[in-house]
Amino acid sequence: MSAGVPKAICEEVLTFLWAYLGGELPPEKMAEFDRHLQGCDSCTAYLETYRETIELTQGAFPEGEEEVAEMPEDLVKAVLDLRREDR
């Protein structure tokens, strides 16, 4: 967060980042985010990293390949067991 930038707006940028990038926010909220990004180096850097991550992820699979591989049963069980332990 840059000096003098309200933390609450930084938190909103993080919360609504996907909607912001997709142009799904109301115009007044988009304008507020744009103003915030002009003055907040931290959020601007985060946004660029987020965009790069999306591009890399989308490029990881060939076009039209939508089938998801089956996960081995023992791997699924191990992950679920770990999640239960973390609670």
XYZ file of N, CA, C and O in Angstrom:
348
model
N 0.852 -1.169 0.000
C 0.000 0.000 0.000
C 0.898 1.232 0.000
O 1.831 1.329 0.774
N 0.605 2.188 -0.862
C 1.373 3.424 -0.939
C 0.960 4.377 0.166
O -0.153 4.300 0.687
N 1.857 5.295 0.519
C 1.572 6.253 1.592
C 0.340 7.069 1.247
O 0.165 7.533 0.130
N -0.540 7.244 2.195
C -1.726 8.063 2.015
C -2.878 7.375 1.304
O -3.899 7.987 1.060
N -2.736 6.113 0.958
C -3.790 5.380 0.269
C -4.595 4.598 1.304
O -4.031 3.870 2.107
N -5.935 4.765 1.304
C -6.757 4.063 2.296
C -6.656 2.547 2.173
O -6.804 1.995 1.089
N -6.383 1.899 3.286
C -6.254 0.444 3.317
C -7.560 -0.238 2.896
O -7.542 -1.274 2.245
N -8.697 0.355 3.251
C -9.988 -0.241 2.918
C -10.145 -0.404 1.410
O -10.659 -1.413 0.933
N -9.680 0.576 0.641
C -9.799 0.473 -0.811
C -8.858 -0.610 -1.335
O -9.210 -1.350 -2.250
N -7.671 -0.727 -0.762
C -6.759 -1.810 -1.159
C -7.434 -3.164 -0.938
O -7.346 -4.049 -1.796
N -8.106 -3.327 0.177
C -8.787 -4.588 0.470
C -9.917 -4.832 -0.529
O -10.149 -5.959 -0.947
N -10.628 -3.771 -0.942
C -11.687 -3.920 -1.942
C -11.106 -4.348 -3.277
O -11.687 -5.173 -3.979
N -9.969 -3.761 -3.649
C -9.335 -4.130 -4.917
C -9.047 -5.630 -4.904
O -9.324 -6.327 -5.882
N -8.521 -6.137 -3.816
C -8.212 -7.564 -3.727
C -9.478 -8.415 -3.760
O -9.517 -9.465 -4.392
N -10.528 -7.947 -3.095
C -11.778 -8.699 -3.018
C -12.487 -8.764 -4.371
O -13.028 -9.803 -4.743
N -12.468 -7.657 -5.099
C -13.228 -7.577 -6.343
C -12.353 -7.596 -7.592
O -12.772 -7.186 -8.668
N -11.128 -8.093 -7.462
C -10.177 -8.057 -8.564
C -10.693 -8.770 -9.803
O -10.578 -8.263 -10.920
N -11.266 -9.946 -9.635
C -11.756 -10.705 -10.780
C -12.861 -9.930 -11.494
O -12.871 -9.838 -12.730
N -13.786 -9.356 -10.745
C -14.872 -8.576 -11.348
C -14.327 -7.320 -12.027
O -14.796 -6.924 -13.092
N -13.315 -6.714 -11.430
C -12.698 -5.528 -12.018
C -12.078 -5.872 -13.367
O -12.324 -5.202 -14.367
N -11.291 -6.932 -13.403
C -10.640 -7.331 -14.654
C -11.649 -7.749 -15.718
O -11.415 -7.555 -16.909
N -12.753 -8.306 -15.294
C -13.787 -8.743 -16.228
C -14.736 -7.637 -16.639
O -15.652 -7.863 -17.429
N -14.533 -6.429 -16.092
C -15.413 -5.312 -16.422
C -16.824 -5.487 -15.885
O -17.772 -4.944 -16.431
N -16.951 -6.237 -14.793
C -18.268 -6.563 -14.251
C -18.719 -5.626 -13.130
O -19.815 -5.777 -12.610
N -17.887 -4.675 -12.747
C -18.265 -3.741 -11.694
C -19.075 -2.589 -12.277
O -18.907 -2.234 -13.448
N -19.928 -1.976 -11.462
C -20.654 -0.789 -11.932
C -19.649 0.300 -12.325
O -18.554 0.369 -11.753
N -19.996 1.152 -13.284
C -19.070 2.183 -13.768
C -18.456 3.048 -12.669
O -17.258 3.347 -12.708
N -19.257 3.420 -11.672
C -18.714 4.277 -10.602
C -17.671 3.539 -9.762
O -16.683 4.103 -9.315
N -17.862 2.230 -9.559
C -16.893 1.428 -8.811
C -15.624 1.221 -9.639
O -14.515 1.277 -9.118
N -15.789 0.995 -10.955
C -14.625 0.865 -11.851
C -13.791 2.147 -11.801
O -12.568 2.091 -11.710
N -14.466 3.296 -11.849
C -13.757 4.579 -11.817
C -13.022 4.752 -10.492
O -11.881 5.230 -10.461
N -13.650 4.330 -9.395
C -13.010 4.416 -8.080
C -11.759 3.539 -8.026
O -10.713 3.952 -7.527
N -11.863 2.333 -8.555
C -10.709 1.436 -8.591
C -9.599 2.009 -9.450
O -8.430 1.950 -9.094
N -9.967 2.563 -10.624
C -8.964 3.155 -11.510
C -8.227 4.295 -10.817
O -7.000 4.394 -10.904
N -8.967 5.146 -10.115
C -8.330 6.247 -9.364
C -7.397 5.685 -8.298
O -6.289 6.173 -8.107
N -7.846 4.661 -7.606
C -7.026 4.055 -6.564
C -5.731 3.500 -7.161
O -4.644 3.716 -6.618
N -5.855 2.796 -8.275
C -4.682 2.186 -8.893
C -3.666 3.217 -9.364
O -2.466 2.948 -9.366
N -4.126 4.398 -9.735
C -3.211 5.458 -10.151
C -2.310 5.905 -9.008
O -1.184 6.346 -9.232
N -2.783 5.768 -7.769
C -2.000 6.232 -6.624
C -1.446 5.145 -5.733
O -0.794 5.431 -4.737
N -1.699 3.885 -6.073
C -1.265 2.794 -5.193
C -0.367 1.826 -5.950
O -0.831 0.968 -6.708
N 0.929 1.964 -5.724
C 1.899 1.097 -6.395
C 1.724 -0.369 -6.014
O 1.908 -1.262 -6.849
N 1.352 -0.632 -4.768
C 1.195 -2.016 -4.310
C 0.063 -2.721 -5.048
O 0.233 -3.845 -5.531
N -1.082 -2.065 -5.151
C -2.219 -2.680 -5.839
C -1.947 -2.810 -7.330
O -2.330 -3.797 -7.954
N -1.270 -1.825 -7.913
C -0.928 -1.889 -9.333
C -0.004 -3.073 -9.600
O -0.206 -3.829 -10.561
N 0.994 -3.267 -8.762
C 1.912 -4.393 -8.917
C 1.164 -5.715 -8.747
O 1.384 -6.674 -9.504
N 0.270 -5.777 -7.757
C -0.509 -6.992 -7.521
C -1.380 -7.300 -8.736
O -1.474 -8.451 -9.179
N -2.012 -6.278 -9.290
C -2.869 -6.443 -10.457
C -2.082 -6.990 -11.639
O -2.534 -7.911 -12.326
N -0.901 -6.467 -11.874
C -0.077 -6.958 -12.983
C 0.338 -8.407 -12.773
O 0.314 -9.209 -13.708
N 0.705 -8.756 -11.563
C 1.068 -10.139 -11.257
C -0.126 -11.060 -11.464
O 0.007 -12.162 -12.003
N -1.297 -10.607 -11.062
C -2.530 -11.376 -11.218
C -2.818 -11.609 -12.696
O -3.132 -12.720 -13.109
N -2.694 -10.551 -13.507
C -2.908 -10.679 -14.956
C -1.925 -11.673 -15.574
O -2.304 -12.500 -16.401
N -0.666 -11.584 -15.188
C 0.350 -12.499 -15.708
C 0.033 -13.948 -15.327
O 0.205 -14.858 -16.140
N -0.427 -14.141 -14.106
C -0.790 -15.485 -13.647
C -1.928 -16.047 -14.485
O -1.896 -17.218 -14.889
N -2.925 -15.234 -14.771
C -4.054 -15.672 -15.596
C -3.560 -16.065 -16.984
O -3.922 -17.114 -17.512
N -2.713 -15.242 -17.583
C -2.188 -15.537 -18.918
C -1.389 -16.836 -18.931
O -1.548 -17.663 -19.831
N -0.537 -17.015 -17.926
C 0.267 -18.231 -17.863
C -0.606 -19.470 -17.667
O -0.365 -20.517 -18.271
N -1.601 -19.341 -16.824
C -2.500 -20.463 -16.555
C -3.283 -20.835 -17.801
O -3.411 -22.014 -18.128
N -3.800 -19.830 -18.496
C -4.566 -20.113 -19.713
C -3.688 -20.720 -20.795
O -4.155 -21.521 -21.589
N -2.427 -20.370 -20.821
C -1.525 -20.907 -21.823
C -0.975 -22.283 -21.486
O -0.286 -22.903 -22.292
N -1.281 -22.774 -20.306
C -0.728 -24.057 -19.868
C -1.407 -25.254 -20.523
O -0.849 -26.342 -20.551
N -2.609 -25.062 -21.048
C -3.358 -26.163 -21.648
C -3.700 -25.829 -23.090
O -4.049 -24.696 -23.396
N -3.623 -26.816 -23.969
C -3.981 -26.587 -25.370
C -5.433 -26.133 -25.505
O -6.285 -26.507 -24.686
N -5.696 -25.318 -26.509
C -7.046 -24.817 -26.784
C -8.016 -25.976 -26.947
O -7.722 -26.964 -27.635
N -9.169 -25.884 -26.293
C -10.196 -26.899 -26.427
C -10.026 -28.110 -25.529
O -10.893 -28.959 -25.461
N -8.928 -28.203 -24.826
C -8.709 -29.343 -23.941
C -9.403 -29.070 -22.613
O -8.945 -28.297 -21.800
N -10.543 -29.698 -22.419
C -11.339 -29.439 -21.228
C -11.430 -30.632 -20.294
O -11.915 -30.522 -19.194
N -10.996 -31.766 -20.741
C -11.096 -32.963 -19.927
C -10.114 -32.903 -18.759
O -8.952 -32.559 -18.915
N -10.595 -33.234 -17.606
C -9.764 -33.231 -16.405
C -9.375 -34.669 -16.086
O -10.213 -35.572 -16.119
N -8.105 -34.856 -15.797
C -7.627 -36.202 -15.479
C -8.194 -36.658 -14.138
O -8.430 -35.859 -13.246
N -8.409 -37.935 -14.003
C -8.879 -38.513 -12.737
C -7.756 -38.456 -11.719
O -6.589 -38.680 -12.041
N -8.114 -38.155 -10.484
C -7.139 -38.116 -9.408
C -7.136 -39.476 -8.723
O -8.198 -40.043 -8.464
N -5.956 -39.994 -8.426
C -5.894 -41.267 -7.699
C -6.612 -41.154 -6.357
O -6.497 -40.134 -5.663
N -7.356 -42.166 -6.026
C -8.162 -42.180 -4.797
C -7.318 -41.909 -3.550
O -7.722 -41.162 -2.666
N -6.122 -42.494 -3.473
C -5.290 -42.314 -2.292
C -4.790 -40.864 -2.174
O -4.640 -40.344 -1.072
N -4.589 -40.188 -3.309
C -4.186 -38.785 -3.275
C -5.325 -37.913 -2.759
O -5.121 -37.043 -1.904
N -6.519 -38.146 -3.242
C -7.694 -37.395 -2.777
C -7.874 -37.605 -1.282
O -8.083 -36.647 -0.528
N -7.772 -38.843 -0.809
C -7.934 -39.147 0.618
C -6.860 -38.436 1.444
O -7.159 -37.851 2.487
N -5.623 -38.438 0.978
C -4.534 -37.794 1.714
C -4.759 -36.283 1.834
O -4.568 -35.698 2.905
N -5.205 -35.659 0.757
C -5.467 -34.217 0.793
C -6.606 -33.906 1.755
O -6.523 -32.978 2.564
N -7.684 -34.688 1.668
C -8.805 -34.461 2.581
C -8.411 -34.676 4.038
O -8.847 -33.915 4.922
N -7.596 -35.680 4.308
C -7.123 -35.923 5.674
C -6.310 -34.736 6.199
O -6.467 -34.330 7.344
N -5.459 -34.196 5.338
C -4.648 -33.032 5.748
C -5.529 -31.820 6.031
O -5.266 -31.071 6.980
N -6.533 -31.623 5.226
C -7.434 -30.481 5.433
C -8.165 -30.617 6.772
O -8.365 -29.641 7.476
N -8.549 -31.851 7.120
C -9.236 -32.073 8.399
C -8.311 -31.795 9.571
O -8.714 -31.259 10.590
N -7.043 -32.136 9.408
C -6.055 -31.916 10.486
C -5.815 -30.427 10.713
O -5.528 -30.011 11.833
N -5.920 -29.607 9.652
C -5.667 -28.169 9.763
C -6.755 -27.426 10.518
O -6.572 -26.297 10.928
N -7.901 -28.029 10.697
C -9.011 -27.330 11.351
C -8.843 -27.260 12.822
O -8.374 -27.602 13.650
